[in-house]
Amino acid sequence: MTINELQEDIITTFDFFGDWMEKYEYIIDLGKNLELIDPQYKTDDYLIKGCQSKVWLHAGVDNSGKVVFTADSDAVITKGIIALLTQVLSHHTPAEVAQADLYFIDKIGLKEHLSPTRSNGLLSMVKQMKLYGLALSAKAAEPEK
Amino acid sequence: MPKDQVIASIDFEKVRADFPLLRRNIKGKPLVFLDSAASSQKPEVVIRALNTYYEQTNANVHRGVYQLSQEATDAFEMGRKKVQAFINARHEHEVIFVRGTTEGINLVAASFGKKFFREGDEILISAMEHHSNIVPWQLIAEQTGAVLKVIPVTDSGELDMEAFDTLLHERTKIVAVTHVSNTLGTINPVKTIIGKAHQMGIPVLIDGAQAIPHMEIDVQELDADFYTFSGHKVFGPTGIGILYGKEKWLEEMPPYHGGGEMIKTVTFAKTTYAELPHKFEAGTPDISGAIGLGAAIDYVNSIGRAAIAAYEHELLVYGTQRMLEIPGVRIIGTASEKASVISFLLEGTHPFDVGTLLDQMGIAVRTGHHCTQPLMDLFEIPGTVRASFAMYNNTEDIDRLVAAVRKAATMLI
Ligand SMILES: Cc1ncc(COP(=O)(O)O)c(C=O)c1O
């Protein structure tokens, strides 16, 4: 699926929720079940500083040249949103990641979590994910040495 | 005092109705505002004072010969007189208008430090200070070679006074401590601290940001050398604050900012400075802020600070008891003397998660390190959830907080 198809999927899922509680219960669930980040990446080198909750992010590339993000946070709601973001952005080419327009966050009513005043590290995380996309696509464009 | 008497001494319904913002709904629910320690809401009289100033009196102060400027100057200076009476300063000119606590401390650190600190001198602060009572001292320490010393904090969140006794010595040039901890609520024994420091001839700055809304402050009785606070935490506007300083120190200290208002004569060869308080008030001041702060002081006086303190204490006792009924709640800061602040953790959860869910339920609390990172490190926690109560809160607000925390617990754990 493309990045936008994945976003549409999430928007459809969230449309089913009756109230904020169901929505957050779902996010918390995603957070609790987020695939663990390899402990070697849960270090300060991979830490994105948010004033309130911390986010660790690692970007790798699989055999077919697609980006694979793994991430973690010390706050479970942040983790749940991380799960959504990695779900959308993982397994695409670096160029696709770099150019992605992440509109689903707004559509599912979580925009506030990406506001710079929220200081939960998520906004920086999105920026960092795209930067990884840029860096990796530049690298892919380099001629083989 | 018997409980009924205390509750009766503040007309809660009237107080609540005086604050227009508290009528708001947030996320479809009536707002429960429990973040007054960050900034209090404003009563209608303060809002009206600001409006009236701009509608009828606005002009620059201390400069015009025309009537409007005179009226603005009088209103502005009336603000200073009200502050003087509010904190019982000996002289009007010991009351300096600044932007807030942060600027007050920066002013003293930069000016007092420049004049008096030498290599190896010590600045004594505490482990529970707000960043604004840490960083300004670090800045001047870097410039002068002075060093920062820190009074430790006990597990209950009180200053280790034995350690204080040993930390205080000839090299100490100033003691700077908070009156009330914004994170823990602890009321520190500042009078004792000042007394001990003075025995050794050491001046003391008190960060009064969290004390001023909750208790009677008498700077002469405390014998504080400097006392600073923010208007916005005592129901006044943002952008205005107070630095009280004893005349003898303010006279000796060099100016902090240069500009208009603060000079007597200017030539390119030499400038002489204006008298106090203007020496420390360069540029056009926050005129409306000073007037608004004056209105806030009138408002607080109309309710009575003793009544406010007693009422808030009731809320603290009730809130503490109710919060501790919730399984997994741990209160950070259990000093015997506390202002109406409850910082807590819910076992197995991150403060950010709890705060996010409380927000969904229309409850405004603060989460995080509350600008006291060293203190959080000391307790080895990432932060806390902080509920702080003001006179416009009641037990119903606390009940809604408790219900919301219980709900958050079921969702998160
Ligand atoms: C204890 C304490 N000191 C200083 C400050 C800084 O006050 P302001 O930001 O108004 O300058 C605060 C405000 O959060 C505080 O709680």
PDB file of N, CA, C and O in Angstrom, chain B residues 46-81:
ATOM      1  N   VAL B  46      -9.470  43.136  37.190  1.00  0.00           N
ATOM      2  CA  VAL B  46      -8.138  43.324  36.600  1.00  0.00           C
ATOM      3  C   VAL B  46      -8.279  43.570  35.096  1.00  0.00           C
ATOM      4  O   VAL B  46      -7.668  44.484  34.531  1.00  0.00           O
ATOM      5  N   ILE B  47      -9.122  42.769  34.477  1.00  0.00           N
ATOM      6  CA  ILE B  47      -9.340  42.912  33.037  1.00  0.00           C
ATOM      7  C   ILE B  47      -9.914  44.295  32.734  1.00  0.00           C
ATOM      8  O   ILE B  47      -9.504  44.976  31.794  1.00  0.00           O
ATOM      9  N   ARG B  48     -10.833  44.713  33.586  1.00  0.00           N
ATOM     10  CA  ARG B  48     -11.446  46.018  33.398  1.00  0.00           C
ATOM     11  C   ARG B  48     -10.428  47.144  33.594  1.00  0.00           C
ATOM     12  O   ARG B  48     -10.428  48.131  32.868  1.00  0.00           O
ATOM     13  N   ALA B  49      -9.540  46.987  34.554  1.00  0.00           N
ATOM     14  CA  ALA B  49      -8.531  48.025  34.808  1.00  0.00           C
ATOM     15  C   ALA B  49      -7.643  48.208  33.575  1.00  0.00           C
ATOM     16  O   ALA B  49      -7.284  49.336  33.211  1.00  0.00           O
ATOM     17  N   LEU B  50      -7.302  47.094  32.937  1.00  0.00           N
ATOM     18  CA  LEU B  50      -6.469  47.179  31.728  1.00  0.00           C
ATOM     19  C   LEU B  50      -7.219  47.917  30.622  1.00  0.00           C
ATOM     20  O   LEU B  50      -6.672  48.794  29.959  1.00  0.00           O
ATOM     21  N   ASN B  51      -8.478  47.534  30.456  1.00  0.00           N
ATOM     22  CA  ASN B  51      -9.296  48.179  29.416  1.00  0.00           C
ATOM     23  C   ASN B  51      -9.441  49.666  29.671  1.00  0.00           C
ATOM     24  O   ASN B  51      -9.282  50.478  28.774  1.00  0.00           O
ATOM     25  N   THR B  52      -9.767  49.984  30.893  1.00  0.00           N
ATOM     26  CA  THR B  52      -9.993  51.382  31.239  1.00  0.00           C
ATOM     27  C   THR B  52      -8.734  52.196  30.990  1.00  0.00           C
ATOM     28  O   THR B  52      -8.792  53.311  30.483  1.00  0.00           O
ATOM     29  N   TYR B  53      -7.611  51.621  31.349  1.00  0.00           N
ATOM     30  CA  TYR B  53      -6.365  52.342  31.123  1.00  0.00           C
ATOM     31  C   TYR B  53      -6.214  52.687  29.638  1.00  0.00           C
ATOM     32  O   TYR B  53      -5.936  53.828  29.272  1.00  0.00           O
ATOM     33  N   TYR B  54      -6.412  51.677  28.784  1.00  0.00           N
ATOM     34  CA  TYR B  54      -6.198  51.929  27.351  1.00  0.00           C
ATOM     35  C   TYR B  54      -7.289  52.806  26.739  1.00  0.00           C
ATOM     36  O   TYR B  54      -7.050  53.538  25.790  1.00  0.00           O
ATOM     37  N   GLU B  55      -8.482  52.732  27.330  1.00  0.00           N
ATOM     38  CA  GLU B  55      -9.575  53.536  26.768  1.00  0.00           C
ATOM     39  C   GLU B  55      -9.524  54.986  27.225  1.00  0.00           C
ATOM     40  O   GLU B  55      -9.989  55.882  26.529  1.00  0.00           O
ATOM     41  N   GLN B  56      -8.942  55.210  28.405  1.00  0.00           N
ATOM     42  CA  GLN B  56      -9.086  56.557  28.965  1.00  0.00           C
ATOM     43  C   GLN B  56      -7.810  57.254  29.403  1.00  0.00           C
ATOM     44  O   GLN B  56      -7.794  58.471  29.535  1.00  0.00           O
ATOM     45  N   THR B  57      -6.757  56.488  29.680  1.00  0.00           N
ATOM     46  CA  THR B  57      -5.606  57.131  30.310  1.00  0.00           C
ATOM     47  C   THR B  57      -4.319  57.002  29.516  1.00  0.00           C
ATOM     48  O   THR B  57      -3.333  57.660  29.834  1.00  0.00           O
ATOM     49  N   ASN B  58      -4.290  56.152  28.513  1.00  0.00           N
ATOM     50  CA  ASN B  58      -3.024  55.775  27.887  1.00  0.00           C
ATOM     51  C   ASN B  58      -2.150  56.949  27.462  1.00  0.00           C
ATOM     52  O   ASN B  58      -2.549  57.779  26.642  1.00  0.00           O
ATOM     53  N   ALA B  59      -0.960  57.004  28.006  1.00  0.00           N
ATOM     54  CA  ALA B  59       0.072  57.969  27.602  1.00  0.00           C
ATOM     55  C   ALA B  59       1.361  57.506  28.266  1.00  0.00           C
ATOM     56  O   ALA B  59       1.317  56.746  29.246  1.00  0.00           O
ATOM     57  N   ASN B  60       2.493  57.963  27.738  1.00  0.00           N
ATOM     58  CA  ASN B  60       3.736  57.538  28.374  1.00  0.00           C
ATOM     59  C   ASN B  60       3.902  58.249  29.715  1.00  0.00           C
ATOM     60  O   ASN B  60       3.360  59.320  29.932  1.00  0.00           O
ATOM     61  N   VAL B  61       4.664  57.582  30.588  1.00  0.00           N
ATOM     62  CA  VAL B  61       4.753  58.092  31.962  1.00  0.00           C
ATOM     63  C   VAL B  61       6.023  58.899  32.190  1.00  0.00           C
ATOM     64  O   VAL B  61       7.008  58.748  31.454  1.00  0.00           O
ATOM     65  N   HIS B  62       5.994  59.702  33.205  1.00  0.00           N
ATOM     66  CA  HIS B  62       7.180  60.428  33.686  1.00  0.00           C
ATOM     67  C   HIS B  62       7.753  61.397  32.666  1.00  0.00           C
ATOM     68  O   HIS B  62       8.882  61.812  32.776  1.00  0.00           O
ATOM     69  N   ARG B  63       7.029  61.742  31.609  1.00  0.00           N
ATOM     70  CA  ARG B  63       7.663  62.606  30.624  1.00  0.00           C
ATOM     71  C   ARG B  63       6.788  63.749  30.152  1.00  0.00           C
ATOM     72  O   ARG B  63       7.294  64.789  29.755  1.00  0.00           O
ATOM     73  N   GLY B  64       5.490  63.574  30.134  1.00  0.00           N
ATOM     74  CA  GLY B  64       4.654  64.596  29.497  1.00  0.00           C
ATOM     75  C   GLY B  64       4.283  65.702  30.470  1.00  0.00           C
ATOM     76  O   GLY B  64       4.200  65.490  31.673  1.00  0.00           O
ATOM     77  N   VAL B  65       4.080  66.882  29.909  1.00  0.00           N
ATOM     78  CA  VAL B  65       3.588  67.969  30.759  1.00  0.00           C
ATOM     79  C   VAL B  65       2.063  68.013  30.703  1.00  0.00           C
ATOM     80  O   VAL B  65       1.437  68.739  31.441  1.00  0.00           O
ATOM     81  N   TYR B  66       1.501  67.233  29.794  1.00  0.00           N
ATOM     82  CA  TYR B  66       0.058  67.317  29.613  1.00  0.00           C
ATOM     83  C   TYR B  66      -0.688  66.426  30.602  1.00  0.00           C
ATOM     84  O   TYR B  66      -0.120  65.515  31.190  1.00  0.00           O
ATOM     85  N   GLN B  67      -1.954  66.694  30.729  1.00  0.00           N
ATOM     86  CA  GLN B  67      -2.757  66.054  31.773  1.00  0.00           C
ATOM     87  C   GLN B  67      -2.777  64.528  31.664  1.00  0.00           C
ATOM     88  O   GLN B  67      -2.636  63.815  32.657  1.00  0.00           O
ATOM     89  N   LEU B  68      -2.930  64.039  30.432  1.00  0.00           N
ATOM     90  CA  LEU B  68      -3.051  62.598  30.250  1.00  0.00           C
ATOM     91  C   LEU B  68      -1.810  61.880  30.785  1.00  0.00           C
ATOM     92  O   LEU B  68      -1.897  60.875  31.486  1.00  0.00           O
ATOM     93  N   SER B  69      -0.652  62.408  30.428  1.00  0.00           N
ATOM     94  CA  SER B  69       0.590  61.786  30.873  1.00  0.00           C
ATOM     95  C   SER B  69       0.683  61.833  32.395  1.00  0.00           C
ATOM     96  O   SER B  69       1.159  60.887  33.036  1.00  0.00           O
ATOM     97  N   GLN B  70       0.215  62.902  32.959  1.00  0.00           N
ATOM     98  CA  GLN B  70       0.233  63.018  34.414  1.00  0.00           C
ATOM     99  C   GLN B  70      -0.677  61.965  35.040  1.00  0.00           C
ATOM    100  O   GLN B  70      -0.307  61.296  36.008  1.00  0.00           O
ATOM    101  N   GLU B  71      -1.843  61.804  34.433  1.00  0.00           N
ATOM    102  CA  GLU B  71      -2.787  60.805  34.961  1.00  0.00           C
ATOM    103  C   GLU B  71      -2.215  59.394  34.848  1.00  0.00           C
ATOM    104  O   GLU B  71      -2.336  58.582  35.760  1.00  0.00           O
ATOM    105  N   ALA B  72      -1.578  59.126  33.703  1.00  0.00           N
ATOM    106  CA  ALA B  72      -0.991  57.800  33.509  1.00  0.00           C
ATOM    107  C   ALA B  72       0.123  57.571  34.530  1.00  0.00           C
ATOM    108  O   ALA B  72       0.226  56.493  35.133  1.00  0.00           O
ATOM    109  N   THR B  73       0.936  58.596  34.738  1.00  0.00           N
ATOM    110  CA  THR B  73       2.028  58.480  35.704  1.00  0.00           C
ATOM    111  C   THR B  73       1.473  58.227  37.105  1.00  0.00           C
ATOM    112  O   THR B  73       1.968  57.362  37.838  1.00  0.00           O
ATOM    113  N   ASP B  74       0.434  58.960  37.459  1.00  0.00           N
ATOM    114  CA  ASP B  74      -0.159  58.777  38.785  1.00  0.00           C
ATOM    115  C   ASP B  74      -0.704  57.360  38.954  1.00  0.00           C
ATOM    116  O   ASP B  74      -0.511  56.732  39.993  1.00  0.00           O
ATOM    117  N   ALA B  75      -1.370  56.879  37.908  1.00  0.00           N
ATOM    118  CA  ALA B  75      -1.961  55.543  37.995  1.00  0.00           C
ATOM    119  C   ALA B  75      -0.863  54.488  38.098  1.00  0.00           C
ATOM    120  O   ALA B  75      -0.955  53.539  38.886  1.00  0.00           O
ATOM    121  N   PHE B  76       0.190  54.680  37.308  1.00  0.00           N
ATOM    122  CA  PHE B  76       1.325  53.758  37.329  1.00  0.00           C
ATOM    123  C   PHE B  76       1.979  53.762  38.710  1.00  0.00           C
ATOM    124  O   PHE B  76       2.223  52.705  39.308  1.00  0.00           O
ATOM    125  N   GLU B  77       2.234  54.943  39.232  1.00  0.00           N
ATOM    126  CA  GLU B  77       2.892  55.045  40.534  1.00  0.00           C
ATOM    127  C   GLU B  77       1.984  54.567  41.665  1.00  0.00           C
ATOM    128  O   GLU B  77       2.460  54.109  42.700  1.00  0.00           O
ATOM    129  N   MET B  78       0.676  54.670  41.432  1.00  0.00           N
ATOM    130  CA  MET B  78      -0.262  54.125  42.414  1.00  0.00           C
ATOM    131  C   MET B  78      -0.094  52.613  42.505  1.00  0.00           C
ATOM    132  O   MET B  78      -0.183  52.025  43.579  1.00  0.00           O
ATOM    133  N   GLY B  79       0.192  51.989  41.353  1.00  0.00           N
ATOM    134  CA  GLY B  79       0.467  50.553  41.341  1.00  0.00           C
ATOM    135  C   GLY B  79       1.639  50.238  42.259  1.00  0.00           C
ATOM    136  O   GLY B  79       1.615  49.290  43.047  1.00  0.00           O
ATOM    137  N   ARG B  80       2.669  51.060  42.179  1.00  0.00           N
ATOM    138  CA  ARG B  80       3.854  50.836  43.013  1.00  0.00           C
ATOM    139  C   ARG B  80       3.496  50.981  44.506  1.00  0.00           C
ATOM    140  O   ARG B  80       3.927  50.178  45.332  1.00  0.00           O
ATOM    141  N   LYS B  81       2.703  51.991  44.805  1.00  0.00           N
ATOM    142  CA  LYS B  81       2.313  52.206  46.215  1.00  0.00           C
ATOM    143  C   LYS B  81       1.533  50.995  46.746  1.00  0.00           C
ATOM    144  O   LYS B  81       1.696  50.588  47.886  1.00  0.00           O
TER     145      LYS B  81
END
